[in-house]
Coordinates of C-alpha atoms and ligand atoms in Angstrom, one line a residue:
M1 CA -62.1 -32.5 40.8
R2 CA -58.2 -31.6 39.9
R3 CA -57.6 -32.1 36.6
T4 CA -54.5 -32.1 34.3
I5 CA -53.7 -31.5 31.0
L6 CA -50.8 -32.9 28.9
R7 CA -50.0 -30.7 26.0
G8 CA -48.2 -32.7 23.2
R9 CA -48.2 -34.6 20.2
V10 CA -50.5 -37.3 20.8
L11 CA -50.4 -40.6 18.9
T12 CA -52.8 -43.6 19.8
F13 CA -54.1 -46.5 17.9
I14 CA -57.3 -48.0 16.7
S15 CA -57.0 -50.8 15.1
E16 CA -54.3 -52.6 14.0
P17 CA -52.5 -50.8 11.1
L18 CA -52.5 -52.7 7.9
G19 CA -49.8 -50.9 6.1
L20 CA -47.5 -47.9 6.4
D21 CA -50.2 -46.1 5.2
D22 CA -53.1 -47.0 7.1
N23 CA -53.7 -43.4 8.5
A24 CA -57.2 -44.7 9.6
S25 CA -55.7 -47.4 12.1
Y26 CA -54.1 -44.3 14.9
R27 CA -55.2 -40.9 15.7
Y28 CA -52.7 -37.9 15.6
L29 CA -53.0 -34.8 17.0
E30 CA -50.0 -32.5 16.4
D31 CA -50.7 -30.0 19.2
G32 CA -53.1 -32.3 21.7
A33 CA -54.1 -32.3 24.9
I34 CA -55.0 -35.2 27.2
T35 CA -57.2 -34.3 30.3
I36 CA -56.7 -36.5 33.2
A37 CA -58.7 -36.5 36.5
D38 CA -58.4 -39.3 39.3
G39 CA -56.1 -41.8 37.4
K40 CA -57.9 -41.7 34.4
I41 CA -58.3 -39.9 30.6
V42 CA -61.3 -38.0 30.8
A43 CA -61.0 -35.8 27.3
V44 CA -58.4 -36.0 24.3
G45 CA -58.6 -33.7 21.6
D46 CA -56.6 -30.7 20.6
Y47 CA -55.2 -28.2 22.8
A48 CA -57.3 -25.3 24.1
P49 CA -56.6 -23.1 26.9
D50 CA -58.2 -23.8 30.3
G51 CA -58.1 -21.6 32.9
E52 CA -58.7 -24.1 35.8
A53 CA -56.8 -27.3 34.8
E54 CA -52.5 -27.6 34.9
V55 CA -50.8 -27.6 31.9
I56 CA -48.1 -29.8 31.4
D57 CA -46.3 -29.0 28.1
H58 CA -44.6 -32.1 26.2
R59 CA -44.2 -30.4 23.0
P60 CA -42.4 -31.2 20.6
H61 CA -42.3 -34.9 22.2
L62 CA -44.9 -37.6 21.1
I63 CA -47.2 -39.0 24.0
L64 CA -48.2 -42.6 23.7
P65 CA -50.1 -45.1 25.9
G66 CA -47.7 -47.0 28.1
F67 CA -45.7 -49.6 26.7
I68 CA -47.5 -53.6 27.8
D69 CA -45.0 -56.1 28.0
T70 CA -46.4 -59.8 27.8
H71 CA -43.8 -62.0 29.2
L72 CA -41.4 -61.4 31.5
H73 CA -39.7 -63.2 34.3
Y74 CA -38.8 -60.7 37.2
V75 CA -36.9 -63.3 39.2
Q76 CA -34.3 -63.3 36.4
S77 CA -33.1 -59.6 36.4
Q78 CA -29.7 -60.6 37.9
I79 CA -29.3 -63.2 35.2
I80 CA -29.7 -61.0 32.0
A81 CA -26.6 -61.6 29.7
S82 CA -25.4 -65.0 31.0
Y83 CA -23.7 -67.2 28.3
A84 CA -25.2 -70.0 27.3
G85 CA -25.8 -72.8 24.2
S86 CA -29.4 -72.6 24.3
L87 CA -32.1 -72.9 26.1
L88 CA -31.7 -76.3 28.5
E89 CA -28.3 -75.3 29.4
W90 CA -29.3 -71.8 30.4
L91 CA -32.3 -73.0 32.8
N92 CA -29.9 -75.3 34.3
T93 CA -26.5 -73.4 34.7
Y94 CA -28.4 -70.0 35.7
T95 CA -31.8 -69.9 35.9
F96 CA -32.9 -72.8 38.6
L97 CA -30.2 -71.6 40.6
E98 CA -31.2 -68.0 40.6
E99 CA -34.3 -68.5 41.3
Q100 CA -33.6 -70.5 44.4
K101 CA -32.2 -67.1 46.5
F102 CA -36.2 -66.1 46.3
S103 CA -36.3 -68.1 49.2
Q104 CA -34.0 -65.6 51.1
Q105 CA -35.9 -63.3 53.6
G106 CA -35.8 -59.7 52.0
H107 CA -34.2 -61.0 48.6
A108 CA -37.8 -60.9 46.6
G109 CA -38.6 -57.3 47.8
T110 CA -35.3 -55.8 46.9
I111 CA -35.6 -57.5 43.3
A112 CA -39.0 -56.3 42.8
A113 CA -38.2 -52.8 43.2
A114 CA -35.4 -52.4 41.2
F115 CA -37.3 -54.5 38.4
Y116 CA -40.1 -52.0 38.8
D117 CA -37.8 -49.3 38.7
E118 CA -36.3 -50.9 35.3
L119 CA -39.9 -51.2 33.8
I120 CA -40.6 -47.5 34.2
R121 CA -37.1 -46.3 33.1
N122 CA -38.3 -48.1 29.7
G123 CA -41.6 -46.8 29.4
T124 CA -43.0 -49.9 30.6
T125 CA -46.6 -49.9 32.5
T126 CA -48.0 -53.0 32.4
A127 CA -46.0 -56.1 32.4
V128 CA -46.8 -60.3 32.8
A129 CA -44.1 -61.7 35.0
Y130 CA -43.2 -65.1 36.4
C131 CA -42.6 -65.1 39.5
S132 CA -40.6 -67.9 41.6
S133 CA -42.0 -71.0 42.9
H134 CA -41.7 -69.0 46.6
P135 CA -45.2 -67.3 47.0
S136 CA -43.3 -64.3 48.6
S137 CA -42.1 -63.6 45.2
V138 CA -45.4 -63.3 44.2
D139 CA -46.3 -60.9 47.5
A140 CA -43.2 -58.8 46.9
Y141 CA -44.0 -58.6 43.3
F142 CA -47.6 -57.4 43.9
G143 CA -46.8 -55.4 47.0
E144 CA -44.7 -53.4 44.8
A145 CA -46.8 -52.6 42.2
E146 CA -49.9 -51.8 44.5
R147 CA -47.3 -49.4 45.9
R148 CA -46.8 -47.9 42.6
N149 CA -50.4 -48.1 41.7
M150 CA -49.3 -50.2 38.2
L151 CA -51.7 -52.6 36.2
M152 CA -49.5 -55.7 36.9
I153 CA -50.2 -59.1 35.9
G154 CA -48.2 -62.2 37.5
G155 CA -48.1 -65.5 39.6
K156 CA -46.6 -68.1 41.3
V157 CA -44.1 -70.8 39.3
M158 CA -45.6 -74.1 39.5
M159 CA -43.0 -76.5 38.9
D160 CA -42.8 -80.5 40.0
R161 CA -39.8 -82.2 38.3
N162 CA -37.1 -82.1 36.3
A163 CA -35.7 -79.0 38.6
P164 CA -33.8 -78.4 41.7
E165 CA -35.4 -79.8 44.7
A166 CA -35.2 -76.4 46.5
L167 CA -37.3 -75.0 43.4
C168 CA -39.8 -77.7 43.1
D169 CA -43.5 -77.7 44.8
T170 CA -46.0 -80.5 44.5
A171 CA -49.1 -80.9 42.5
K172 CA -51.0 -80.2 45.9
S173 CA -48.8 -77.4 47.5
G174 CA -48.4 -75.9 43.8
Y175 CA -52.5 -75.7 43.7
D176 CA -52.7 -74.6 47.4
D177 CA -50.1 -72.2 47.2
S178 CA -51.7 -70.6 43.7
K179 CA -55.1 -70.7 45.0
T180 CA -54.0 -68.7 48.4
L181 CA -52.5 -65.7 46.0
I182 CA -55.2 -65.7 43.7
E183 CA -57.7 -65.4 46.7
R184 CA -54.8 -62.3 48.3
W185 CA -53.7 -60.5 44.8
H186 CA -56.6 -61.1 41.8
G187 CA -58.3 -58.0 41.8
R188 CA -56.8 -56.2 44.5
G189 CA -56.0 -52.5 43.7
R190 CA -54.6 -53.3 39.9
G191 CA -53.1 -56.7 40.3
L192 CA -54.5 -59.5 37.8
Y193 CA -53.0 -63.3 38.4
A194 CA -51.9 -65.5 36.4
I195 CA -51.6 -69.3 36.7
S196 CA -48.3 -69.8 35.8
P197 CA -47.1 -73.8 35.3
R198 CA -43.6 -73.3 33.9
F199 CA -43.6 -75.7 31.3
A200 CA -44.7 -79.6 30.2
I201 CA -40.9 -80.2 31.0
T202 CA -41.1 -79.0 34.6
S203 CA -44.8 -80.4 35.5
T204 CA -46.2 -83.8 36.0
P205 CA -49.2 -84.7 34.8
A206 CA -50.9 -84.3 38.4
Q207 CA -49.6 -80.9 38.6
L208 CA -51.2 -80.1 34.9
E209 CA -54.4 -81.9 36.6
A210 CA -54.0 -79.1 39.5
A211 CA -53.6 -76.5 37.1
R212 CA -56.7 -77.1 35.5
A213 CA -58.9 -77.0 38.2
L214 CA -57.5 -74.0 38.9
V215 CA -58.3 -72.5 35.8
A216 CA -61.7 -74.0 36.1
E217 CA -62.0 -72.6 39.5
H218 CA -61.1 -69.2 38.6
P219 CA -61.8 -68.3 34.6
D220 CA -60.9 -65.3 34.6
C221 CA -57.2 -65.8 35.7
Y222 CA -54.9 -65.4 33.2
V223 CA -52.6 -68.7 32.1
Q224 CA -49.0 -68.7 31.7
T225 CA -46.7 -71.0 30.4
H226 CA -43.9 -71.8 27.6
L227 CA -44.6 -73.8 24.4
S228 CA -42.7 -74.6 21.2
E229 CA -39.2 -72.5 21.9
N230 CA -36.6 -75.2 21.7
D231 CA -35.9 -78.4 19.3
V232 CA -34.8 -80.3 22.5
E233 CA -37.2 -78.4 24.5
I234 CA -40.0 -80.0 22.5
T235 CA -38.4 -83.7 22.1
N236 CA -38.2 -84.0 25.7
S237 CA -41.6 -82.7 26.1
M238 CA -43.5 -85.2 23.6
A239 CA -41.2 -88.0 25.5
L240 CA -42.7 -87.0 29.0
Y241 CA -46.3 -86.7 27.4
P242 CA -46.3 -89.6 24.8
S243 CA -49.9 -89.4 24.5
S244 CA -50.6 -85.8 23.3
P245 CA -50.5 -85.3 19.3
D246 CA -47.9 -82.6 20.1
Y247 CA -46.7 -79.9 22.2
T248 CA -49.7 -77.7 22.3
G249 CA -52.0 -81.1 22.5
I250 CA -50.3 -81.3 26.4
Y251 CA -51.9 -78.3 27.2
E252 CA -55.0 -78.4 25.1
D253 CA -55.2 -82.4 26.8
Y254 CA -55.2 -80.1 30.2
G255 CA -57.7 -77.7 29.4
L256 CA -55.0 -74.9 29.5
L257 CA -56.1 -73.2 26.4
G258 CA -58.1 -70.2 25.9
P259 CA -58.8 -66.3 25.3
K260 CA -56.9 -65.8 28.6
T261 CA -54.1 -68.4 28.1
L262 CA -50.5 -66.5 27.1
L263 CA -47.7 -68.9 25.3
G264 CA -44.4 -67.6 25.3
H265 CA -42.3 -68.1 22.0
C266 CA -44.4 -70.4 20.0
I267 CA -41.5 -70.6 17.3
H268 CA -41.8 -74.1 15.6
L269 CA -45.5 -74.8 15.6
N270 CA -47.0 -77.6 13.3
H271 CA -50.4 -76.8 11.5
R272 CA -52.8 -78.1 14.0
E273 CA -51.1 -76.5 16.6
T274 CA -51.5 -73.1 14.7
R275 CA -54.9 -74.2 14.2
V276 CA -55.7 -75.1 18.0
L277 CA -54.2 -71.9 19.3
A278 CA -56.6 -69.5 16.6
E279 CA -59.6 -72.0 17.6
T280 CA -59.2 -71.7 21.5
G281 CA -58.2 -67.9 21.3
S282 CA -54.8 -68.1 23.1
V283 CA -51.9 -65.9 22.3
A284 CA -48.8 -66.6 21.1
V285 CA -46.0 -64.0 23.0
F286 CA -42.7 -63.0 20.4
C287 CA -39.7 -62.9 22.6
P288 CA -37.4 -61.5 19.8
T289 CA -34.5 -60.7 21.7
S290 CA -35.0 -63.5 24.0
N291 CA -35.1 -66.2 20.6
L292 CA -32.3 -64.5 19.1
F293 CA -29.8 -64.5 22.5
L294 CA -30.7 -68.3 23.2
G295 CA -30.8 -69.5 19.4
S296 CA -34.1 -70.4 19.9
G297 CA -35.4 -69.8 16.4
L298 CA -37.2 -67.3 14.6
F299 CA -41.0 -66.4 15.1
D300 CA -43.4 -66.8 12.5
R301 CA -45.6 -63.9 12.8
E302 CA -47.1 -63.9 9.2
R303 CA -47.9 -67.7 9.1
L304 CA -49.3 -67.5 12.8
S305 CA -51.6 -64.1 11.8
K306 CA -52.9 -65.1 8.6
A307 CA -54.2 -68.4 10.7
G308 CA -55.8 -66.2 13.1
V309 CA -53.6 -66.5 15.9
R310 CA -53.6 -63.5 18.4
I311 CA -50.0 -62.2 19.2
G312 CA -48.9 -60.5 21.5
V313 CA -44.9 -59.3 21.8
A314 CA -42.9 -59.3 25.2
T315 CA -39.4 -58.7 26.4
D316 CA -38.5 -62.6 28.4
I317 CA -36.3 -61.0 30.6
G318 CA -33.9 -62.8 31.9
G319 CA -33.5 -64.8 28.6
G320 CA -34.2 -61.5 26.7
T321 CA -31.7 -59.0 26.7
S322 CA -33.6 -55.3 26.9
Y323 CA -36.1 -54.2 29.6
G324 CA -37.2 -51.7 26.8
M325 CA -40.1 -52.7 24.5
L326 CA -38.6 -50.3 21.9
E327 CA -35.3 -52.5 21.7
T328 CA -37.7 -55.1 21.6
M329 CA -39.6 -54.3 18.9
A330 CA -36.2 -53.3 16.7
E331 CA -35.0 -57.0 17.2
G332 CA -38.4 -58.1 16.3
Y333 CA -38.4 -56.0 13.4
K334 CA -35.0 -57.8 12.1
V335 CA -36.3 -61.6 13.0
L336 CA -38.9 -60.6 10.7
Q337 CA -36.5 -59.2 8.0
L338 CA -34.9 -62.8 7.9
R339 CA -38.1 -64.4 7.8
G340 CA -38.9 -61.8 4.5
Q341 CA -41.7 -60.5 6.8
R342 CA -42.4 -56.7 6.8
L343 CA -43.1 -55.1 9.9
T344 CA -43.9 -51.5 9.6
P345 CA -43.3 -48.6 12.2
L346 CA -46.9 -48.4 13.1
N347 CA -47.5 -52.2 13.5
S348 CA -44.5 -52.2 15.9
F349 CA -46.2 -49.3 18.1
Y350 CA -49.6 -50.7 17.9
M351 CA -48.3 -54.3 19.1
M352 CA -46.4 -52.4 22.2
T353 CA -49.4 -50.8 23.2
L354 CA -53.3 -51.5 22.0
G355 CA -51.9 -54.9 20.2
N356 CA -50.8 -56.0 23.6
A357 CA -53.7 -54.4 25.6
R358 CA -55.8 -56.8 23.3
A359 CA -53.6 -59.6 23.7
L360 CA -54.3 -59.4 27.3
S361 CA -58.4 -58.4 26.8
L362 CA -57.5 -55.1 28.4
E363 CA -59.0 -53.1 25.3
G364 CA -60.8 -50.3 27.1
T365 CA -58.3 -49.9 30.0
I366 CA -55.1 -49.7 28.9
G367 CA -53.2 -49.6 25.8
A368 CA -54.8 -46.6 24.3
I369 CA -55.5 -42.6 24.8
A370 CA -59.3 -42.5 25.5
P371 CA -61.8 -41.2 27.7
G372 CA -62.5 -43.8 30.3
N373 CA -58.4 -45.7 30.0
A374 CA -56.1 -45.5 32.9
A375 CA -53.8 -42.6 32.6
D376 CA -50.8 -44.8 31.9
L377 CA -48.5 -42.7 29.3
V378 CA -45.4 -42.5 28.1
V379 CA -43.7 -39.2 26.1
L380 CA -41.0 -40.1 23.7
N381 CA -37.8 -37.9 22.2
A382 CA -36.6 -38.8 19.0
A383 CA -33.6 -36.6 20.0
A384 CA -32.5 -38.0 22.9
T385 CA -29.1 -38.8 21.6
P386 CA -26.6 -37.1 19.7
A387 CA -26.9 -40.2 17.0
M388 CA -30.5 -40.1 17.0
A389 CA -30.9 -36.1 16.9
L390 CA -28.7 -36.2 13.8
R391 CA -31.0 -38.6 12.5
K392 CA -34.2 -36.6 13.7
A393 CA -33.1 -33.8 11.4
T394 CA -33.6 -35.5 8.4
V395 CA -37.3 -37.0 9.3
T396 CA -40.0 -35.9 7.6
S397 CA -42.9 -38.3 8.7
L398 CA -44.5 -39.1 11.7
A399 CA -43.8 -43.4 10.6
E400 CA -40.1 -42.5 9.7
E401 CA -39.8 -41.1 13.7
L402 CA -41.2 -43.9 15.2
F403 CA -38.7 -46.4 13.3
L404 CA -36.1 -43.9 14.6
L405 CA -37.2 -44.3 18.0
Q406 CA -37.6 -47.9 17.6
T407 CA -34.2 -48.6 16.1
L408 CA -32.0 -45.9 18.0
G409 CA -33.9 -45.6 21.0
D410 CA -33.5 -47.2 24.4
D411 CA -34.1 -45.5 28.2
R412 CA -33.0 -42.5 27.2
A413 CA -35.7 -41.4 24.4
I414 CA -38.4 -42.5 27.2
A415 CA -38.4 -38.9 28.5
E416 CA -41.5 -38.9 31.0
V417 CA -43.7 -41.9 32.0
Y418 CA -47.3 -41.6 33.8
V419 CA -48.5 -44.2 36.2
A420 CA -52.5 -44.0 36.7
G421 CA -51.6 -40.0 36.1
A422 CA -49.0 -39.8 38.6
R423 CA -45.5 -38.7 37.3
A424 CA -43.2 -41.9 37.7
K425 CA -40.4 -40.9 35.3
S426 CA -39.5 -37.4 34.6
T427 CA -36.3 -36.1 32.6
L428 CA -38.0 -32.3 32.9
G429 CA -36.6 -32.5 36.7
G430 CA -38.7 -32.6 39.5
L431 CA -38.2 -36.8 40.3
Ligands
LIG1 N1 -38.8 -72.3 29.5 C1 -39.2 -72.7 30.6 N2 -39.0 -71.6 32.0 C2 -38.1 -70.8 30.7 C3 -37.6 -69.5 31.1 O1 -37.3 -69.4 32.5 N3 -37.1 -68.6 30.2 C4 -37.2 -69.1 28.6 N4 -37.1 -68.1 28.0 N5 -37.8 -70.2 28.2 C5 -38.5 -70.9 29.6
LIG2 ZN1 -40.1 -66.7 29.6

């Protein structure tokens, strides 16, 4: 079996860092070697010459697990940076028009290819995306992932009201199309399916009932939806589902919560809702650039975390403003500053890697540099721009270097990306 060794400064997390000096939460090798065979990591340790393996030397850069993005919309790639006052205006003015384009032959394939290029440019090797309501948008999404051998999660948006007719399915067609797509894509290659009712406002009770049936019939699939992003959204949701106790209660009443459920935003939750999320093991997904851009509010990480709610972090493209998880964490840091909460750089890099792998119940597959895991990796250059190089000259610790990468870094700091052991981005030449 042909082996490749990546040599460099290796960093991977073992547990959630409890503070800036929690050195037991990660493994760091100053001159490390990651041995790769058949797309997987087979060994990690200090570098030692090995006559048979090809060695790629990434020193002095840092090698980390590929970044994971737990919530975004690939079909919104062409409406990033659209000017609106708040969520519902943004959805009605841009989003619902843009997503209609995915009925056009060829459009989904073009956008999917550009979208994956952008993920890779930014060091993201796994993401969880909403497609449009058109099944062909899902075929394009998973087809492109398969060509690139990427572990990607996604699904057809289910939406049968309060949107243009051209975008709406019905309770029955949403169920039938989702079922066909699950059978076609879930578990094929590295693809995994997410049952995706958009949010309570755009689904009738009959459609949430159909989503419940899909979840019951396919318990190993993910579920993704939006929860408690914006005040008007909450009011409208409660008017549509008056018998539910609160917004979370709507999804709870339809059996949609659980350890494979990813809930985008979760900003304005009451105590009961927080408790229900913790009890069901559902994941609250922090989307900092989107929440700032749409003026939705400040995520309360400390409160959710103390209550035992699982947390993921995500770009939420196209409400979000960057594909980069580095920029996402930079803005996440500022959101939490405004809440009076600290987010250590160790914690940021944990969240983008092992933390998000755990949010997806994929620990042991991705998110860490460990034998048996996929060789999905990023190589980071903390001196990628003149401003970064200037600051890097004064850096004296690993945590400072990470904070510099997060605060000043963008796609230029992503020197190399490996997907299942194959080079997907390189600044060393050859790609
Ligand atoms: N809520 C329902 N749909 C969407 C969407 O596409 N983006 C965001 N940010 N929130 C939503
Ligand atoms: Zn979203």
